[in-house]
mmCIF file of C-alpha atoms in Angstrom:
data_model
loop_
_atom_site.group_PDB
_atom_site.id
_atom_site.type_symbol
_atom_site.label_atom_id
_atom_site.label_comp_id
_atom_site.label_asym_id
_atom_site.label_seq_id
_atom_site.Cartn_x
_atom_site.Cartn_y
_atom_site.Cartn_z
ATOM 1 C CA UNK A 1 -62.801 -68.428 62.785
ATOM 2 C CA UNK A 2 -64.446 -64.898 62.742
ATOM 3 C CA UNK A 3 -65.931 -64.424 66.332
ATOM 4 C CA UNK A 4 -64.738 -66.231 69.991
ATOM 5 C CA UNK A 5 -66.271 -65.476 72.775
ATOM 6 C CA UNK A 6 -64.146 -66.266 75.735
ATOM 7 C CA UNK A 7 -65.866 -66.686 79.217
ATOM 8 C CA UNK A 8 -67.771 -63.498 79.314
ATOM 9 C CA UNK A 9 -68.991 -62.142 82.778
ATOM 10 C CA UNK A 10 -71.328 -59.470 83.247
ATOM 11 C CA UNK A 11 -72.814 -58.008 86.233
ATOM 12 C CA UNK A 12 -75.393 -55.687 86.966
ATOM 13 C CA UNK A 13 -76.293 -53.488 90.133
ATOM 14 C CA UNK A 14 -80.056 -53.483 91.265
ATOM 15 C CA UNK A 15 -80.220 -51.602 94.351
ATOM 16 C CA UNK A 16 -78.514 -53.705 96.994
ATOM 17 C CA UNK A 17 -78.514 -56.682 94.734
ATOM 18 C CA UNK A 18 -75.634 -57.300 92.204
ATOM 19 C CA UNK A 19 -77.112 -59.399 89.245
ATOM 20 C CA UNK A 20 -74.985 -61.761 87.573
ATOM 21 C CA UNK A 21 -76.251 -61.530 84.087
ATOM 22 C CA UNK A 22 -73.729 -64.053 82.030
ATOM 23 C CA UNK A 23 -72.140 -66.422 83.604
ATOM 24 C CA UNK A 24 -68.814 -67.351 81.829
ATOM 25 C CA UNK A 25 -69.948 -67.845 78.888
ATOM 26 C CA UNK A 26 -68.005 -68.953 75.878
ATOM 27 C CA UNK A 27 -68.871 -69.317 71.815
ATOM 28 C CA UNK A 28 -66.484 -69.861 68.621
ATOM 29 C CA UNK A 29 -68.625 -68.743 65.499
ATOM 30 C CA UNK A 30 -67.245 -69.634 61.997
ATOM 31 C CA UNK A 31 -67.231 -67.089 59.235
ATOM 32 C CA UNK A 32 -70.546 -67.500 57.256
ATOM 33 C CA UNK A 33 -72.551 -69.132 59.814
ATOM 34 C CA UNK A 34 -76.117 -68.555 60.999
ATOM 35 C CA UNK A 35 -76.757 -69.004 64.509
ATOM 36 C CA UNK A 36 -79.720 -68.171 67.152
ATOM 37 C CA UNK A 37 -79.610 -67.654 70.287
ATOM 38 C CA UNK A 38 -82.432 -68.147 71.972
ATOM 39 C CA UNK A 39 -84.302 -67.661 75.711
ATOM 40 C CA UNK A 40 -86.623 -66.652 78.009
ATOM 41 C CA UNK A 41 -86.940 -62.702 78.821
ATOM 42 C CA UNK A 42 -84.551 -61.909 81.505
ATOM 43 C CA UNK A 43 -81.898 -64.828 80.093
ATOM 44 C CA UNK A 44 -79.388 -62.083 79.095
ATOM 45 C CA UNK A 45 -79.357 -62.715 75.483
ATOM 46 C CA UNK A 46 -79.557 -58.957 74.495
ATOM 47 C CA UNK A 47 -76.914 -58.371 76.976
ATOM 48 C CA UNK A 48 -75.010 -60.977 75.020
ATOM 49 C CA UNK A 49 -75.614 -59.595 71.840
ATOM 50 C CA UNK A 50 -74.586 -56.208 72.789
ATOM 51 C CA UNK A 51 -71.270 -57.142 74.291
ATOM 52 C CA UNK A 52 -70.279 -59.395 71.179
ATOM 53 C CA UNK A 53 -71.024 -55.864 69.111
ATOM 54 C CA UNK A 54 -68.927 -53.567 71.116
ATOM 55 C CA UNK A 55 -72.068 -51.866 72.815
ATOM 56 C CA UNK A 56 -71.525 -52.818 76.640
ATOM 57 C CA UNK A 57 -68.400 -53.774 78.143
ATOM 58 C CA UNK A 58 -68.209 -57.002 80.080
ATOM 59 C CA UNK A 59 -66.814 -56.900 83.446
ATOM 60 C CA UNK A 60 -64.603 -60.235 82.662
ATOM 61 C CA UNK A 61 -63.620 -62.086 79.235
ATOM 62 C CA UNK A 62 -62.835 -61.446 76.179
ATOM 63 C CA UNK A 63 -64.596 -60.847 72.415
ATOM 64 C CA UNK A 64 -62.129 -62.098 69.321
ATOM 65 C CA UNK A 65 -63.259 -60.684 66.232
ATOM 66 C CA UNK A 66 -60.864 -61.879 63.597
ATOM 67 C CA UNK A 67 -58.590 -62.579 66.109
ATOM 68 C CA UNK A 68 -58.473 -59.152 67.771
ATOM 69 C CA UNK A 69 -59.898 -58.569 71.210
ATOM 70 C CA UNK A 70 -62.300 -55.980 70.649
ATOM 71 C CA UNK A 71 -62.190 -54.527 74.336
ATOM 72 C CA UNK A 72 -58.619 -53.726 74.162
ATOM 73 C CA UNK A 73 -59.826 -50.862 72.240
ATOM 74 C CA UNK A 74 -60.716 -47.423 73.139
ATOM 75 C CA UNK A 75 -63.885 -46.126 72.966
ATOM 76 C CA UNK A 76 -62.947 -44.466 69.435
ATOM 77 C CA UNK A 77 -61.249 -47.285 68.087
ATOM 78 C CA UNK A 78 -64.373 -49.669 68.949
ATOM 79 C CA UNK A 79 -66.856 -47.576 67.230
ATOM 80 C CA UNK A 80 -64.620 -47.338 64.150
ATOM 81 C CA UNK A 81 -64.453 -51.040 64.154
ATOM 82 C CA UNK A 82 -68.204 -51.423 64.728
ATOM 83 C CA UNK A 83 -69.225 -49.435 62.113
ATOM 84 C CA UNK A 84 -66.942 -50.784 59.844
ATOM 85 C CA UNK A 85 -67.459 -54.700 60.443
ATOM 86 C CA UNK A 86 -70.591 -54.717 62.131
ATOM 87 C CA UNK A 87 -74.209 -54.424 61.123
ATOM 88 C CA UNK A 88 -77.147 -53.981 63.834
ATOM 89 C CA UNK A 89 -80.983 -54.622 63.373
ATOM 90 C CA UNK A 90 -83.172 -54.491 66.278
ATOM 91 C CA UNK A 91 -87.295 -55.347 67.079
ATOM 92 C CA UNK A 92 -87.980 -51.324 66.269
ATOM 93 C CA UNK A 93 -86.423 -50.614 63.145
ATOM 94 C CA UNK A 94 -85.081 -47.292 64.552
ATOM 95 C CA UNK A 95 -85.522 -45.376 60.906
ATOM 96 C CA UNK A 96 -85.361 -41.669 60.893
ATOM 97 C CA UNK A 97 -88.830 -40.456 60.055
ATOM 98 C CA UNK A 98 -87.457 -37.161 58.337
ATOM 99 C CA UNK A 99 -85.674 -39.154 55.697
ATOM 100 C CA UNK A 100 -86.581 -41.060 52.888
ATOM 101 C CA UNK A 101 -86.581 -45.054 52.920
ATOM 102 C CA UNK A 102 -83.457 -44.353 50.495
ATOM 103 C CA UNK A 103 -81.986 -41.717 52.100
ATOM 104 C CA UNK A 104 -82.196 -44.009 55.344
ATOM 105 C CA UNK A 105 -80.597 -46.974 53.898
ATOM 106 C CA UNK A 106 -77.890 -44.871 52.249
ATOM 107 C CA UNK A 107 -77.060 -43.156 55.608
ATOM 108 C CA UNK A 108 -74.013 -45.395 57.018
ATOM 109 C CA UNK A 109 -72.246 -44.751 53.540
ATOM 110 C CA UNK A 110 -73.040 -41.005 54.023
ATOM 111 C CA UNK A 111 -71.328 -40.794 57.579
ATOM 112 C CA UNK A 112 -68.541 -42.538 56.497
ATOM 113 C CA UNK A 113 -67.878 -39.991 53.549
ATOM 114 C CA UNK A 114 -69.028 -41.858 50.604
ATOM 115 C CA UNK A 115 -70.195 -39.917 47.333
ATOM 116 C CA UNK A 116 -73.795 -38.715 47.929
ATOM 117 C CA UNK A 117 -74.613 -39.945 44.087
ATOM 118 C CA UNK A 118 -72.465 -43.404 44.881
ATOM 119 C CA UNK A 119 -74.527 -43.842 48.259
ATOM 120 C CA UNK A 120 -77.477 -43.412 46.960
ATOM 121 C CA UNK A 121 -77.089 -45.905 43.900
ATOM 122 C CA UNK A 122 -75.858 -48.568 46.207
ATOM 123 C CA UNK A 123 -78.868 -47.882 48.208
ATOM 124 C CA UNK A 124 -81.086 -47.959 45.313
ATOM 125 C CA UNK A 125 -79.612 -51.497 44.282
ATOM 126 C CA UNK A 126 -79.995 -52.949 47.654
ATOM 127 C CA UNK A 127 -83.702 -51.858 47.972
ATOM 128 C CA UNK A 128 -83.821 -53.631 44.243
ATOM 129 C CA UNK A 129 -82.358 -56.868 45.352
ATOM 130 C CA UNK A 130 -84.960 -56.496 48.659
ATOM 131 C CA UNK A 131 -87.703 -55.577 46.096
ATOM 132 C CA UNK A 132 -88.168 -52.556 47.664
ATOM 133 C CA UNK A 133 -87.406 -50.143 44.591
ATOM 134 C CA UNK A 134 -90.657 -48.822 44.420
ATOM 135 C CA UNK A 135 -90.546 -47.541 48.385
ATOM 136 C CA UNK A 136 -87.755 -45.248 47.646
ATOM 137 C CA UNK A 137 -88.941 -42.374 47.809
ATOM 138 C CA UNK A 138 -91.545 -43.156 50.499
ATOM 139 C CA UNK A 139 -90.889 -42.227 54.105
ATOM 140 C CA UNK A 140 -90.872 -44.649 57.113
ATOM 141 C CA UNK A 141 -94.379 -43.840 58.343
ATOM 142 C CA UNK A 142 -95.775 -44.594 54.707
ATOM 143 C CA UNK A 143 -94.554 -48.065 54.159
ATOM 144 C CA UNK A 144 -95.462 -51.124 56.559
ATOM 145 C CA UNK A 145 -93.641 -52.618 59.423
ATOM 146 C CA UNK A 146 -92.356 -55.507 57.552
ATOM 147 C CA UNK A 147 -91.139 -52.947 55.032
ATOM 148 C CA UNK A 148 -89.628 -50.753 57.820
ATOM 149 C CA UNK A 149 -87.554 -53.881 58.857
ATOM 150 C CA UNK A 150 -86.682 -54.580 55.166
ATOM 151 C CA UNK A 151 -85.258 -51.346 55.263
ATOM 152 C CA UNK A 152 -83.571 -51.172 58.302
ATOM 153 C CA UNK A 153 -81.719 -54.158 57.184
ATOM 154 C CA UNK A 154 -80.713 -52.731 53.780
ATOM 155 C CA UNK A 155 -79.015 -50.296 56.459
ATOM 156 C CA UNK A 156 -77.401 -52.191 58.218
ATOM 157 C CA UNK A 157 -75.811 -54.522 55.290
ATOM 158 C CA UNK A 158 -75.136 -51.452 52.914
ATOM 159 C CA UNK A 159 -71.182 -51.528 54.412
ATOM 160 C CA UNK A 160 -70.975 -54.921 53.677
ATOM 161 C CA UNK A 161 -70.428 -55.876 57.147
ATOM 162 C CA UNK A 162 -68.722 -59.449 58.387
ATOM 163 C CA UNK A 163 -71.227 -59.721 61.226
ATOM 164 C CA UNK A 164 -75.113 -58.918 61.407
ATOM 165 C CA UNK A 165 -76.533 -58.951 64.915
ATOM 166 C CA UNK A 166 -80.553 -59.309 65.245
ATOM 167 C CA UNK A 167 -82.433 -58.166 68.738
ATOM 168 C CA UNK A 168 -85.672 -60.069 67.847
ATOM 169 C CA UNK A 169 -86.070 -59.005 64.059
ATOM 170 C CA UNK A 170 -89.565 -60.394 64.075
ATOM 171 C CA UNK A 171 -90.744 -59.333 67.486
ATOM 172 C CA UNK A 172 -92.460 -56.416 65.945
ATOM 173 C CA UNK A 173 -94.119 -58.418 62.997
ATOM 174 C CA UNK A 174 -96.978 -60.604 62.280
ATOM 175 C CA UNK A 175 -95.831 -64.188 61.703
ATOM 176 C CA UNK A 176 -96.477 -63.916 57.861
ATOM 177 C CA UNK A 177 -94.379 -60.890 57.457
ATOM 178 C CA UNK A 178 -91.835 -62.245 60.187
ATOM 179 C CA UNK A 179 -90.973 -65.563 58.007
ATOM 180 C CA UNK A 180 -90.245 -62.874 54.980
ATOM 181 C CA UNK A 181 -87.921 -61.434 57.173
ATOM 182 C CA UNK A 182 -86.173 -64.211 58.261
ATOM 183 C CA UNK A 183 -86.044 -65.672 54.345
ATOM 184 C CA UNK A 184 -84.150 -62.302 53.611
ATOM 185 C CA UNK A 185 -81.750 -62.729 56.240
ATOM 186 C CA UNK A 186 -81.500 -66.248 54.932
ATOM 187 C CA UNK A 187 -80.607 -65.109 51.332
ATOM 188 C CA UNK A 188 -78.397 -62.382 52.853
ATOM 189 C CA UNK A 189 -76.232 -65.223 54.381
ATOM 190 C CA UNK A 190 -76.639 -67.340 51.699
ATOM 191 C CA UNK A 191 -75.857 -65.212 49.069
ATOM 192 C CA UNK A 192 -73.485 -62.745 50.266
ATOM 193 C CA UNK A 193 -71.947 -64.773 52.632
ATOM 194 C CA UNK A 194 -72.536 -62.488 56.143
ATOM 195 C CA UNK A 195 -72.539 -64.218 59.503
ATOM 196 C CA UNK A 196 -75.536 -63.731 61.120
ATOM 197 C CA UNK A 197 -76.679 -63.961 64.728
ATOM 198 C CA UNK A 198 -80.319 -63.662 65.933
ATOM 199 C CA UNK A 199 -81.034 -63.575 69.412
ATOM 200 C CA UNK A 200 -84.971 -64.285 70.117
ATOM 201 C CA UNK A 201 -87.620 -65.635 72.551
ATOM 202 C CA UNK A 202 -89.026 -67.544 69.836
ATOM 203 C CA UNK A 203 -87.809 -71.297 69.036
ATOM 204 C CA UNK A 204 -89.906 -70.630 65.246
ATOM 205 C CA UNK A 205 -87.468 -67.733 64.333
ATOM 206 C CA UNK A 206 -84.491 -70.240 65.726
ATOM 207 C CA UNK A 207 -85.330 -73.005 63.521
ATOM 208 C CA UNK A 208 -84.158 -70.782 60.712
ATOM 209 C CA UNK A 209 -80.660 -70.774 61.628
ATOM 210 C CA UNK A 210 -77.974 -73.526 60.900
ATOM 211 C CA UNK A 211 -77.235 -73.819 64.774
ATOM 212 C CA UNK A 212 -79.160 -73.280 67.559
ATOM 213 C CA UNK A 213 -78.148 -71.919 71.267
ATOM 214 C CA UNK A 214 -80.197 -71.646 74.289
ATOM 215 C CA UNK A 215 -79.245 -69.301 77.088
ATOM 216 C CA UNK A 216 -81.333 -69.349 80.686
ATOM 217 C CA UNK A 217 -80.335 -67.623 83.959
ATOM 218 C CA UNK A 218 -76.871 -66.417 82.015
ATOM 219 C CA UNK A 219 -75.693 -69.657 81.385
ATOM 220 C CA UNK A 220 -75.371 -70.692 77.676
ATOM 221 C CA UNK A 221 -75.569 -74.380 75.818
ATOM 222 C CA UNK A 222 -76.146 -75.563 72.383
ATOM 223 C CA UNK A 223 -78.466 -77.379 71.004
ATOM 224 C CA UNK A 224 -77.777 -81.030 70.894
ATOM 225 C CA UNK A 225 -74.782 -80.277 73.176
ATOM 226 C CA UNK A 226 -72.833 -77.871 75.256
ATOM 227 C CA UNK A 227 -70.579 -74.699 73.924
#
């Protein structure tokens, strides 16, 4: 068991109203799983992913990564755990425009203090795995949206995280390029054993996962059963 979510509750204040966004969500994820959390806009799926990833604290409940409750950690400890164990992919690629694709992919290693030549070598190997070696010296605005997303995924996994969290990773891509990105995530899961969680509104995207959950009005259920 790599991840366990226990009785999560999350509230947001909206003027005089208190919105109950997540309502007692529990979830158990085994190492090496590829799962999708699907739901409509406003259902709480991105909030759930952010809490799992240590980006947003819940009001109630626990998130256990390898048996450790991540919200017992202080902010510095949580940031360190996140950097070592998690990778993030978003709908918008968040590549740094002043850096080349190679430099963007290598950046997490450089932040960790890796030797520059070693970091660039590892980034180059990963770009080759993604069939993007010919784009290494290009800048983000010189490559397609699909290539930018592949570069963002490469950047997310270069530190070999245990957990890859993807928030609408195909939401800004056309259907064919989206399928290529999903195939890439599937390959990462199968060949590297990375545990992957995708949140999406799209049932076609969710079908790529081995397990599928549905979230609506802050309540989570597993397709074919309940959590």
